[in-house]
XYZ file of C-alpha atoms in Angstrom:
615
model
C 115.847 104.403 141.336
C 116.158 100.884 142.921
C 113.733 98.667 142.511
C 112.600 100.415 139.263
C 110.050 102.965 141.009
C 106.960 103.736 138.830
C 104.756 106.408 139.948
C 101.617 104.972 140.612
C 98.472 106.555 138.320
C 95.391 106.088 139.517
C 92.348 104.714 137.625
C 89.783 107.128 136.479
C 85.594 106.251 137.259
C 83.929 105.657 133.896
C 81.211 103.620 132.467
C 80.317 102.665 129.536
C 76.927 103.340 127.494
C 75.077 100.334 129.260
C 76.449 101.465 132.699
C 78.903 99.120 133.050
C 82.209 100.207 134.460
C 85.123 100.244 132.471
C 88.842 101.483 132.512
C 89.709 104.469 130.476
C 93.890 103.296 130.540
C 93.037 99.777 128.653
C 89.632 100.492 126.895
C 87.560 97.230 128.523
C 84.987 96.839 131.011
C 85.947 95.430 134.204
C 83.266 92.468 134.414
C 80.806 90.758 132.225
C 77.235 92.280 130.870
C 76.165 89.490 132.883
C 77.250 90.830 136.225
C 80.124 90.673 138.500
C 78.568 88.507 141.155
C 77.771 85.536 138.874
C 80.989 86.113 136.421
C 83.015 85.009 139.860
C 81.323 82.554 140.729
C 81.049 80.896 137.475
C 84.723 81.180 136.224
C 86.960 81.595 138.945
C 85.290 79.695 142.339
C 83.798 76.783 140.314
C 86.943 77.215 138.449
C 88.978 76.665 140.917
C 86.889 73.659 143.086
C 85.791 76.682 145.158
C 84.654 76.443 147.739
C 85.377 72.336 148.227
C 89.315 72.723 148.088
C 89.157 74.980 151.294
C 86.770 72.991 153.365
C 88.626 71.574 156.545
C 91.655 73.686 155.677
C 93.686 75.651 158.441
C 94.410 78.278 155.817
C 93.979 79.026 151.722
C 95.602 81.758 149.677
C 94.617 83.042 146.677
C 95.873 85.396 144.436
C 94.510 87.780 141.361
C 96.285 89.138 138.788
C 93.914 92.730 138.652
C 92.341 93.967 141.477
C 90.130 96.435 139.414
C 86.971 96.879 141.406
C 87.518 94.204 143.596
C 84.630 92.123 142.846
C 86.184 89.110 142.933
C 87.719 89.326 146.405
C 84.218 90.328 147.548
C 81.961 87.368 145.774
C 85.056 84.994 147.309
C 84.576 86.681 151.146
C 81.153 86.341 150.724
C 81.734 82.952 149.691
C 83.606 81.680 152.566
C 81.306 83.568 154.848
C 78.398 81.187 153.700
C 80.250 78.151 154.087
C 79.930 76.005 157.355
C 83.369 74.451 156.602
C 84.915 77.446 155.385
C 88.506 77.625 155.834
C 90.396 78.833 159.473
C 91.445 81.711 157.327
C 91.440 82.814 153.887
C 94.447 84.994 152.318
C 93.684 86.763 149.205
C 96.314 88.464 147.183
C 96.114 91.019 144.169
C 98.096 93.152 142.020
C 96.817 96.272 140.735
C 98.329 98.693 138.639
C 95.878 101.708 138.593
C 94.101 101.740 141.903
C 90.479 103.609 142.559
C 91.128 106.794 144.968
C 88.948 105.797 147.946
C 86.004 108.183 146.886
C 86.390 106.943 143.528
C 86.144 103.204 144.363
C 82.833 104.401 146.573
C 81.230 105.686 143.432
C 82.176 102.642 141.342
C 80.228 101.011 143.778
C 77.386 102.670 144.232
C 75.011 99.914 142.400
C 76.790 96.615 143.846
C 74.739 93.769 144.553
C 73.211 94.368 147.913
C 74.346 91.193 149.369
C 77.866 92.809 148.637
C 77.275 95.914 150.354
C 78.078 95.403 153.816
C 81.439 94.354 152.515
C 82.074 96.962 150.089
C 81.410 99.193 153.071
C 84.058 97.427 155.164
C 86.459 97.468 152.223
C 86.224 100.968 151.920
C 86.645 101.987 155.516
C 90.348 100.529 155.230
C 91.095 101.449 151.543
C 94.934 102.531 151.748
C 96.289 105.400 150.311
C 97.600 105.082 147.041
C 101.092 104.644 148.049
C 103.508 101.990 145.699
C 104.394 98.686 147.357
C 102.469 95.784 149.561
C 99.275 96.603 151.796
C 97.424 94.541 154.148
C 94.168 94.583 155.583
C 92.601 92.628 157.804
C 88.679 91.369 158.001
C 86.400 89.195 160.123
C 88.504 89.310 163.415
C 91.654 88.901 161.300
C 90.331 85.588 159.731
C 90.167 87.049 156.121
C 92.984 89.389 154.818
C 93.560 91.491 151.246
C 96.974 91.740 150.400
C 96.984 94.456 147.651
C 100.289 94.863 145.600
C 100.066 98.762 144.120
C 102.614 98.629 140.917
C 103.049 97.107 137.623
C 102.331 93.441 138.261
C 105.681 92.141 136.211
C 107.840 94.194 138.642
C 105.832 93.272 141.802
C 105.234 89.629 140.989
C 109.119 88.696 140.887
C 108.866 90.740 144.740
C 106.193 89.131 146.285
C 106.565 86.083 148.102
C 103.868 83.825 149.093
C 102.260 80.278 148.794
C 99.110 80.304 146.816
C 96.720 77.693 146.105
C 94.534 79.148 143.519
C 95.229 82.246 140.856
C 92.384 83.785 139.431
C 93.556 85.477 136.158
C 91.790 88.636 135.190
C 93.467 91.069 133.491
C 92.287 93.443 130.896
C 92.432 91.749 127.349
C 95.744 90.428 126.252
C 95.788 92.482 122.955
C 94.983 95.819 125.317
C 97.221 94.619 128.262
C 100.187 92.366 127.322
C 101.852 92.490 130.533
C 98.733 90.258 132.592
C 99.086 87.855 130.165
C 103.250 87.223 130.076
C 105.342 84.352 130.062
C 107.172 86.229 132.071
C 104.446 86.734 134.663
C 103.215 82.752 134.494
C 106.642 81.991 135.553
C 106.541 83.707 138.373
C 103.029 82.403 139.744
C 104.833 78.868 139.067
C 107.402 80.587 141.664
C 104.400 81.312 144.247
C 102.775 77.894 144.104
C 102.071 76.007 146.758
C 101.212 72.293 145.713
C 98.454 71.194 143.730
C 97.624 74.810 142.833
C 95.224 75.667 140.481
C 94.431 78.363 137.894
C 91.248 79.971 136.232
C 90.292 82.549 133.276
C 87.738 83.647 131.021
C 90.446 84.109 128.646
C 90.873 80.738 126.519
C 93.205 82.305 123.689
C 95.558 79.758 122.285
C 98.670 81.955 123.168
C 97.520 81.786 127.166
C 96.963 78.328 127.022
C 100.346 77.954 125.319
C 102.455 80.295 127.967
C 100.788 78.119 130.940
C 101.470 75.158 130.170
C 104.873 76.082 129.703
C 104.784 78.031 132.473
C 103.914 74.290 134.263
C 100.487 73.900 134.220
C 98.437 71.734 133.001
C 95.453 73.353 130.960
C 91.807 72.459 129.806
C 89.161 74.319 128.403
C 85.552 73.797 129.631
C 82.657 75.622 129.085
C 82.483 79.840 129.146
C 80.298 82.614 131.385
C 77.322 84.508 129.705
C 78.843 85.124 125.756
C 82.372 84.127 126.587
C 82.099 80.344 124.849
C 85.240 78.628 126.290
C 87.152 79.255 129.506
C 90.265 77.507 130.658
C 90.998 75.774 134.210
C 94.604 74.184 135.194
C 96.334 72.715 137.718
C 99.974 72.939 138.569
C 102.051 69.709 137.502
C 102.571 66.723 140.468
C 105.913 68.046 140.762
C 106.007 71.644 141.232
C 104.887 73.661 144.333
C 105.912 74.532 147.561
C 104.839 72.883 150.138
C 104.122 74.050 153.457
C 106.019 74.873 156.499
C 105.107 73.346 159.887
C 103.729 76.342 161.946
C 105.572 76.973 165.406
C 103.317 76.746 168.498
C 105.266 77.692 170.896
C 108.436 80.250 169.796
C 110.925 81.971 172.386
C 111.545 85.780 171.442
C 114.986 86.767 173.292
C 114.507 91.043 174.026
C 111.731 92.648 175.033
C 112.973 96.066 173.264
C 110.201 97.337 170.645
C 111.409 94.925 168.250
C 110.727 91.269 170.501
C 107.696 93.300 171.672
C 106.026 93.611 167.995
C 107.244 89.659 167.209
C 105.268 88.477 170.375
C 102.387 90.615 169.404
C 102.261 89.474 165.618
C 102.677 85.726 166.709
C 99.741 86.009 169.189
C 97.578 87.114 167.144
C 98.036 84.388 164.783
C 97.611 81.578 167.828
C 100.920 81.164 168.741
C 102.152 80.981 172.760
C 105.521 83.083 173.334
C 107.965 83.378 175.954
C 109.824 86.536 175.766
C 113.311 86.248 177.714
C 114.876 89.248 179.153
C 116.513 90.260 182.259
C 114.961 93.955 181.715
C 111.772 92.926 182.552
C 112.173 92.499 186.218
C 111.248 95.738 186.117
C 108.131 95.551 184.058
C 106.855 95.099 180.530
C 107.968 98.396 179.128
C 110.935 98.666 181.117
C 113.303 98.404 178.213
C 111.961 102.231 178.047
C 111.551 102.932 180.999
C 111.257 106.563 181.481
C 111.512 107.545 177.757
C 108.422 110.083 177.075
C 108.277 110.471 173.654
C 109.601 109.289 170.393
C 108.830 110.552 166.578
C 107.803 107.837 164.011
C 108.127 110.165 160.460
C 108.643 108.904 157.371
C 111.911 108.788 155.572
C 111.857 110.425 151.976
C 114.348 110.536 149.435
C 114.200 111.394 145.320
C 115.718 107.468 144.993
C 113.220 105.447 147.209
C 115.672 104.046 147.753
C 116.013 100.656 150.221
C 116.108 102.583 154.064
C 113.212 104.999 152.424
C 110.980 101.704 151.209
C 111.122 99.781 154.273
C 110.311 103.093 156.302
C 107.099 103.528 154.166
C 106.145 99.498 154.998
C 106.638 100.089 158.499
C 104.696 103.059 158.820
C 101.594 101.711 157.334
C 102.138 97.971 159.253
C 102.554 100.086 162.660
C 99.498 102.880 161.399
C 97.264 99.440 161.065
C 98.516 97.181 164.415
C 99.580 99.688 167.092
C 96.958 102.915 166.792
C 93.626 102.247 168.634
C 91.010 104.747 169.473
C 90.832 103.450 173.083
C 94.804 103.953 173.334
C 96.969 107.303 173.385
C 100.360 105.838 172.955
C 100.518 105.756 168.889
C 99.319 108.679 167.582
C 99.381 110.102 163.984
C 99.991 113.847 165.294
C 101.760 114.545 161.433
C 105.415 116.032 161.771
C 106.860 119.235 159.813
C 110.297 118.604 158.700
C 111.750 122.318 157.862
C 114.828 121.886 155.871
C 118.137 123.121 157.350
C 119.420 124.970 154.176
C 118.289 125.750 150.679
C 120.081 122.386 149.008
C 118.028 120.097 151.912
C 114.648 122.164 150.379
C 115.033 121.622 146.752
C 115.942 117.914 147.382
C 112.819 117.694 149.360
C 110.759 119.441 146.535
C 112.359 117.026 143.940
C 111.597 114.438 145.943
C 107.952 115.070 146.752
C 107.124 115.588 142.614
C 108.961 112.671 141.347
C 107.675 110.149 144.108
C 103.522 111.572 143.443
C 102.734 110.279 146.763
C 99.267 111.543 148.202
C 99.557 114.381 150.121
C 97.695 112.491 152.946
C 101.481 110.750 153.214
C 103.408 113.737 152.918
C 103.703 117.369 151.102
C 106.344 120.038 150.338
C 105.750 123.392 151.886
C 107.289 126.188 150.221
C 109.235 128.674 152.864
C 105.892 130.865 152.890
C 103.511 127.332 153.540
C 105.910 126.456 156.201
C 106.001 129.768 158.114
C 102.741 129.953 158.119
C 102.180 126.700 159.170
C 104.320 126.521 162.082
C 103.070 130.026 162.958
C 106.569 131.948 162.545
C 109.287 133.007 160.265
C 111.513 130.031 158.841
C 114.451 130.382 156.466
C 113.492 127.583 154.297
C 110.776 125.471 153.889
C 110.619 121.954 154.356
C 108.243 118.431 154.250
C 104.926 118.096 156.079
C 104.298 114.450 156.967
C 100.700 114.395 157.899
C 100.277 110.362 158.946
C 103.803 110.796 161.180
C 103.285 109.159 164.765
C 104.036 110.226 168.520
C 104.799 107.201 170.273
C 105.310 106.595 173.793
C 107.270 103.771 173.979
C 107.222 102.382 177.334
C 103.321 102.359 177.433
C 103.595 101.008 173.637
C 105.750 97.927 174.162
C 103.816 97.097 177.624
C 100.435 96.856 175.842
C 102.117 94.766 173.151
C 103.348 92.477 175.387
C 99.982 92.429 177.565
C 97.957 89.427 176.237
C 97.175 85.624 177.774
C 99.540 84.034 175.314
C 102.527 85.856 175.969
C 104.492 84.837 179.198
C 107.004 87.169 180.559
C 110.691 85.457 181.982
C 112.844 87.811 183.407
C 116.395 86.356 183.020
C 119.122 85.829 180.885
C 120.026 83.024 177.704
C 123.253 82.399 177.723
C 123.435 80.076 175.046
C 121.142 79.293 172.238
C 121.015 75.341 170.957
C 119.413 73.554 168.594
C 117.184 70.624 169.531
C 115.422 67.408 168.123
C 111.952 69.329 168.313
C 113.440 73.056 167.965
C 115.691 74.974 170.340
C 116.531 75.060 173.512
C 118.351 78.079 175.447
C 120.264 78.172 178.370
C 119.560 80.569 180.934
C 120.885 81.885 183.896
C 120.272 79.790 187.051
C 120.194 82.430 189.508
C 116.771 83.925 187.867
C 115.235 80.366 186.534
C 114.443 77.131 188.107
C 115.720 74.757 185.245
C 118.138 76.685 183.842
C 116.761 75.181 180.506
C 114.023 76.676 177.946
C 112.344 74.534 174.964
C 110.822 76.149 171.899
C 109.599 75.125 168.861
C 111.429 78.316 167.397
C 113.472 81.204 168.418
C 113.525 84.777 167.425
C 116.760 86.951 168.212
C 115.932 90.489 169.014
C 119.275 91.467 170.612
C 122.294 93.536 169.630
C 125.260 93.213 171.671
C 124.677 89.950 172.174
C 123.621 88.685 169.105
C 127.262 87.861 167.811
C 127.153 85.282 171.274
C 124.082 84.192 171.065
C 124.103 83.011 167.037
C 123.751 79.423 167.115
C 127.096 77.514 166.022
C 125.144 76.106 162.960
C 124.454 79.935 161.507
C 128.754 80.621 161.653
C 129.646 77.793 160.269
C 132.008 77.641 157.448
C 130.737 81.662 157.104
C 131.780 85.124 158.570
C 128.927 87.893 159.086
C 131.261 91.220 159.128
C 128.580 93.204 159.549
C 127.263 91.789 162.501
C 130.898 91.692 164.381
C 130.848 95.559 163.741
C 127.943 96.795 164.764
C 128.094 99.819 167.008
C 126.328 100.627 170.024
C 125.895 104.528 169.739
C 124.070 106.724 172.850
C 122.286 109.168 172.513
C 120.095 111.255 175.849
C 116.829 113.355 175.057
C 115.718 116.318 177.136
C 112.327 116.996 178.380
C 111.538 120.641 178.344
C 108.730 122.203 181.008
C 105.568 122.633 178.760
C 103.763 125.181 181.126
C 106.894 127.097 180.841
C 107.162 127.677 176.598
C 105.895 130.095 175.379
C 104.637 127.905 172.557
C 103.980 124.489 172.599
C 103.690 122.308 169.632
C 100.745 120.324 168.366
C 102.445 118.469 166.153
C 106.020 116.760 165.533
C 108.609 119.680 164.723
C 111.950 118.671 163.041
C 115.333 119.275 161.282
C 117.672 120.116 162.990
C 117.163 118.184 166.287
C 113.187 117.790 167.365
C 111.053 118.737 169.418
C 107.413 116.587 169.950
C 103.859 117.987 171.671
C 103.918 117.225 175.603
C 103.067 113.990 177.278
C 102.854 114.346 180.886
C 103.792 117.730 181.113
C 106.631 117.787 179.171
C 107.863 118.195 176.013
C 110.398 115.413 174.597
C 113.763 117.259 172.183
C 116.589 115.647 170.917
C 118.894 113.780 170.122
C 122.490 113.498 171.039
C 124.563 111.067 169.524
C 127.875 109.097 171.074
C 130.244 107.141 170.119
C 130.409 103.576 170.143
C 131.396 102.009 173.027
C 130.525 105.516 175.451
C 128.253 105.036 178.011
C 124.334 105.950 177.746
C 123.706 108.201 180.203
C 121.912 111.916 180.577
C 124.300 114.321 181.443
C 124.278 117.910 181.848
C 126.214 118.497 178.636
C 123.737 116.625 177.007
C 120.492 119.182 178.060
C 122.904 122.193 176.431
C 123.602 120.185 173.279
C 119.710 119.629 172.654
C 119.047 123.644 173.390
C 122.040 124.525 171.282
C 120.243 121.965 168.528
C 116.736 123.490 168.821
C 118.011 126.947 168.265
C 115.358 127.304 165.121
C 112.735 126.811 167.947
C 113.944 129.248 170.475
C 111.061 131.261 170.503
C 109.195 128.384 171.561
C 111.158 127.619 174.274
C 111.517 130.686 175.937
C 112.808 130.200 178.887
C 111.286 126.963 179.804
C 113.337 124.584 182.314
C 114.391 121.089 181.623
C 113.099 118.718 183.936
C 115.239 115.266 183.102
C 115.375 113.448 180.255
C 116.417 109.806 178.754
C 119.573 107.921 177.581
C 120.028 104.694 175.728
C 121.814 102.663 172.931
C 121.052 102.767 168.753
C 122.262 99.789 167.362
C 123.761 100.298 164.144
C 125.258 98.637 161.054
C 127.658 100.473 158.861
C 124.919 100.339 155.689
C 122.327 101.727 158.241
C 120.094 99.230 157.231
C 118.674 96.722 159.850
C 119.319 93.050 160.483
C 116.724 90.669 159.594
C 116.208 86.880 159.138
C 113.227 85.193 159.617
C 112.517 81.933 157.214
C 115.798 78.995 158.013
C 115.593 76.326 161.056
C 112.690 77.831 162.589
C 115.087 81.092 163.824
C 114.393 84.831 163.080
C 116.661 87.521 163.738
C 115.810 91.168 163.864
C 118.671 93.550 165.001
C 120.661 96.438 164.088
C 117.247 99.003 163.977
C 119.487 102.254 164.410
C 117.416 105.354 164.918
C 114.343 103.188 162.906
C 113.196 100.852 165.242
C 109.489 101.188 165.761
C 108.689 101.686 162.102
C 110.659 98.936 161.080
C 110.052 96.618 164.052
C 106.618 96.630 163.029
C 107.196 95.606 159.407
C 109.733 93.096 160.160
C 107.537 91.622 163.067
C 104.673 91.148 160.901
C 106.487 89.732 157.975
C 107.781 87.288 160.251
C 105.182 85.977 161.833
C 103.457 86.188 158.362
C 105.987 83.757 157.086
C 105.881 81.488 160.032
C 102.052 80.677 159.484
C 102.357 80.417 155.976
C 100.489 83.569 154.876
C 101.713 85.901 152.007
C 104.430 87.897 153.239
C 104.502 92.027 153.583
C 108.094 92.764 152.534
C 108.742 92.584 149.170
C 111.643 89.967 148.096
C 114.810 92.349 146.898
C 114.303 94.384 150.682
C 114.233 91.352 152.514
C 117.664 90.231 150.654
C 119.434 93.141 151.392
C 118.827 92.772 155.071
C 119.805 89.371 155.431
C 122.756 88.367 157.351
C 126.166 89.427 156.417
């Protein structure tokens, strides 16, 4: 499997004979007799100059090498809370190998301090399913966020990228859990430094000490908490670290498709202005979908994880968190029921489902008797129930994202992107702009035909991107069948061969076609019978029922069907190529963007973000 997949096994609630929880996997409590609270504050905030060292600072990241109960993250966000001249924001990162089930982390919980309950509370309410990979959530108006890396932390380390300026180490015992305590692993929070980083444990052993300073810090012992007589504190050597970038105020986004519309959203909320350039949006925000209904957002699955299936998963969750509000009906987890189209399609989706162990909150296998029943009908096979699977309606969906103060809207055309003394600059068309000349301290591409013209000379220089010369331009027209007029309608996101999504508006959105590159976009007669011929599984619900219209645009598509993203050199991102994937993974890429922009810990994990780099 790439990126050597581990099912994830969840940590079972236990406490020991004086109440105090422990872990059944590793055989230790999780904090000190003395309490969680103080153990914190004692060993890794003091230990760390905490709370000084993030006075007056715009930002200050922090990662832990166990997540465990999550004590620490709470005594440090209750912390900052307290201080006056706390921080702008405060990032904190942790690895956890055996994450609580959400009811399970509730009863874990049920004696915290009660100046910690309010947060435990708020904790709990976004407690992610227990799905492999990098999670984010987001506190105090987005001012606070937990980055929680599910996995085995020497896999996950080497895949997380980020700039941290404090570690608290807290793993289980070294002689019960080897792994917290590597070589291995100190060389990779080395990799994750940010300058003048520090580091902080209750665990003084001499073999620790020895790793670190290896590693490249520079150790001391001082003082232990409660029994523990010695702990050790560090600091990263003069010349190590990375350090910061210089955060773009103002950054030009070129496309207002779904993928410019998530990068302006995910830069305003994180302070920046953006001017998002496209002709398209003389006719409106969400006129890049104009007309378009209904899409499906479901959840690709495959026995490998591999790449296409990981990034899908990120984007899912990233979109689940930023784009569904109660107040808003354009993003809606309506769950989808993928029924296999023959009896190889249902055992790989079987295999799939019991080798992956994902929660069945994220998806299920139905056997042919689950799935008949549950779409209320015979089937010949049965299939994958995806109960977090969206409904979006994209033209409503990329207008809202693109409705806020900060964002300004120019209808027109770049014809030529150039770099700049203070960042870029792009030439426009002078028949829709007064200057004819736009200014930005950075510039993401979110383009597809014209990204090959657009590239700045400095990114082909001296280097050929094959990939990006062939990609294809493929069409593809949905129908919209008469809802009053089917004799069934769904509730939920049917699929397999072809799909078929609950009404919006009166109708019902099925499809797809798909063209070939180069043929126009455009809904055509021949279209409508290729959808009904499609949705033949489904006739019953149809009936009889008219098509009233439908919808025709472009997938853009590389040959390795894996998007196009760049988003760290010269201040210019580049997210293209999205295929048939575009709103999940415009929302991951967005975010992870705009992430690295401002310096915060980043969502995609290192070896995805390499394979979708130019080329």
């Amino acid at each position: 499997m790439t990126g050597g997949f581990q099912k994830l096994q969840p940590a079972t609630p236990s406490f020991n004979q004086k109440g105090i929880a422990q872990s059944l996997q590793y055989g230790d409590v999780y904090h000190s007799t003395a309490g969680a609270l103080a153990q914190t504050q004692h060993v890794f905030l003091a230990g760390n100059g905490l709370p000084e060292r993030w006075q007056g600072r715009s930002h200050f990241s922090i990662c832990e090498t166990g997540f465990g109960l999550g004590n620490n993250f709470l005594v440090t966000w209750l912390s900052w809370l307290r201080d006056s001249d706390r921080s702008q924001r405060l990032h904190f990162v942790s690895f956890e190998a055996h994450p609580f089930q959400r009811d399970d982390l509730a009863r874990m919980h049920e004696h915290a301090s009660p100046e910690l309950q309010s947060l435990v509370q708020q904790l709990l309410a976004q407690w992610p399913e227990l799905l492999p990979g990098i999670h984010r959530l987001y506190f105090e108006n987005e001012r606070v966020t937990l980055t929680l890396v599910f996995g085995d932390i020497e896999q996950k380390a080497k895949l997380l990228d980020a700039q941290i300026d404090a570690f608290f180490l807290d793993g289980f015992a070294p002689r019960l859990n080897p792994q917290m305590w590597s070589r291995r692993l100190f060389g990779q929070l080395v990799r994750l430094s940010a300058k003048g980083a520090t580091v902080a444990s209750w665990c003084s052993a001499g073999q620790v000490r020895r790793d670190l300073r290896d590693a490249g810090f520079l150790i001391e012992k001082i003082p232990g908490f409660a029994h523990k007589r010695e702990m050790i504190r560090g600091v990263l050597r003069e010349k190590l670290g990375r350090q910061p970038n210089a955060i773009p105020k103002h950054v030009m986004v070129i496309g207002a498709g779904i993928a410019g519309a998530a990068t302006a959203a995910a830069l305003v909320r994180r302070g920046t202005h953006v001017t998002v350039v496209d002709p398209i949006l003389k006719g409106g925000a969400g006129a890049s979908h104009l007309g378009h209904k209904a899409i499906a957002m479901t959840p690709l699955l495959s026995v490998d994880d591999a790449p296409r299936m990981r990034l899908s998963r990120a984007g899912m969750l990233v979109a689940a968190r930023q784009w569904q509000h109660a107040e808003a009906m354009d993003c809606l987890p309506l769950g989808t029921v993928r029924v296999a189209v023959d009896a190889d399609e249902d055992l790989a989706g079987r295999k799939a489902v019991e080798t992956l162990g994902f929660p069945d909150a994220w998806v299920q296998y139905l056997d042919v008797e689950a799935m008949s029943q549950h779409v209320g009908g015979d089937v010949a096979h049965g299939g994958l129930y995806f109960p977090s699977a969206m409904r979006v309606q994209p033209d409503k969906l990329i207008e809202r994202l693109l409705t806020h103060p900060n964002i300004g809207l120019l209808p027109t055309k770049v014809l030529k992107l150039e770099a700049s003394e203070t960042g870029w600059c792009a030439i426009v068309d002078t028949d829709s702009a007064e200057t004819g000349v736009l200014h930005a301290d950075a510039v993401v591409l979110c383009v597809a035909g014209e990204l090959s013209s657009l590239l700045p000379d400095s990114v082909h220089a001296n280097k050929a991107y094959p990939y990006i010369e062939e990609m294809e331009r493929l069409p593809g027209q949905v129908s919209y069948f008469v809802a009053s007029e089917m004799a069934k309608k769904p509730t939920y996101i049917v699929a397999g061969e072809g799909y078929l999504l609950p009404e919006v508006e009166g109708l019902c959105t099925a499809g797809s076609t798909y063209g070939a590159n180069g043929e126009p976009a455009q809904v055509t007669e021949q279209g409508h019978h290729e959808i009904r011929e499609t949705l033949q599984r489904w006739k019953t619900w149809l009936a009889s029922a008219s098509i009233q219209g439908g919808w025709a645009g472009y997938r853009a598509a590389l040959k390795d069907h894996l998007p196009l993203y760049a988003g760290g050199d010269q201040n210019l991102g580049i997210i293209s190529g999205l295929g048939s994937n575009g709103f999940a993974w415009s929302a991951i890429l967005a975010e992870d963007l705009a992430a690295a922009w401002n310096n915060e810990p980043r969502l995609l994990e290192r070896d995805l973000s390499r394979a979708l780099g130019l080329r």
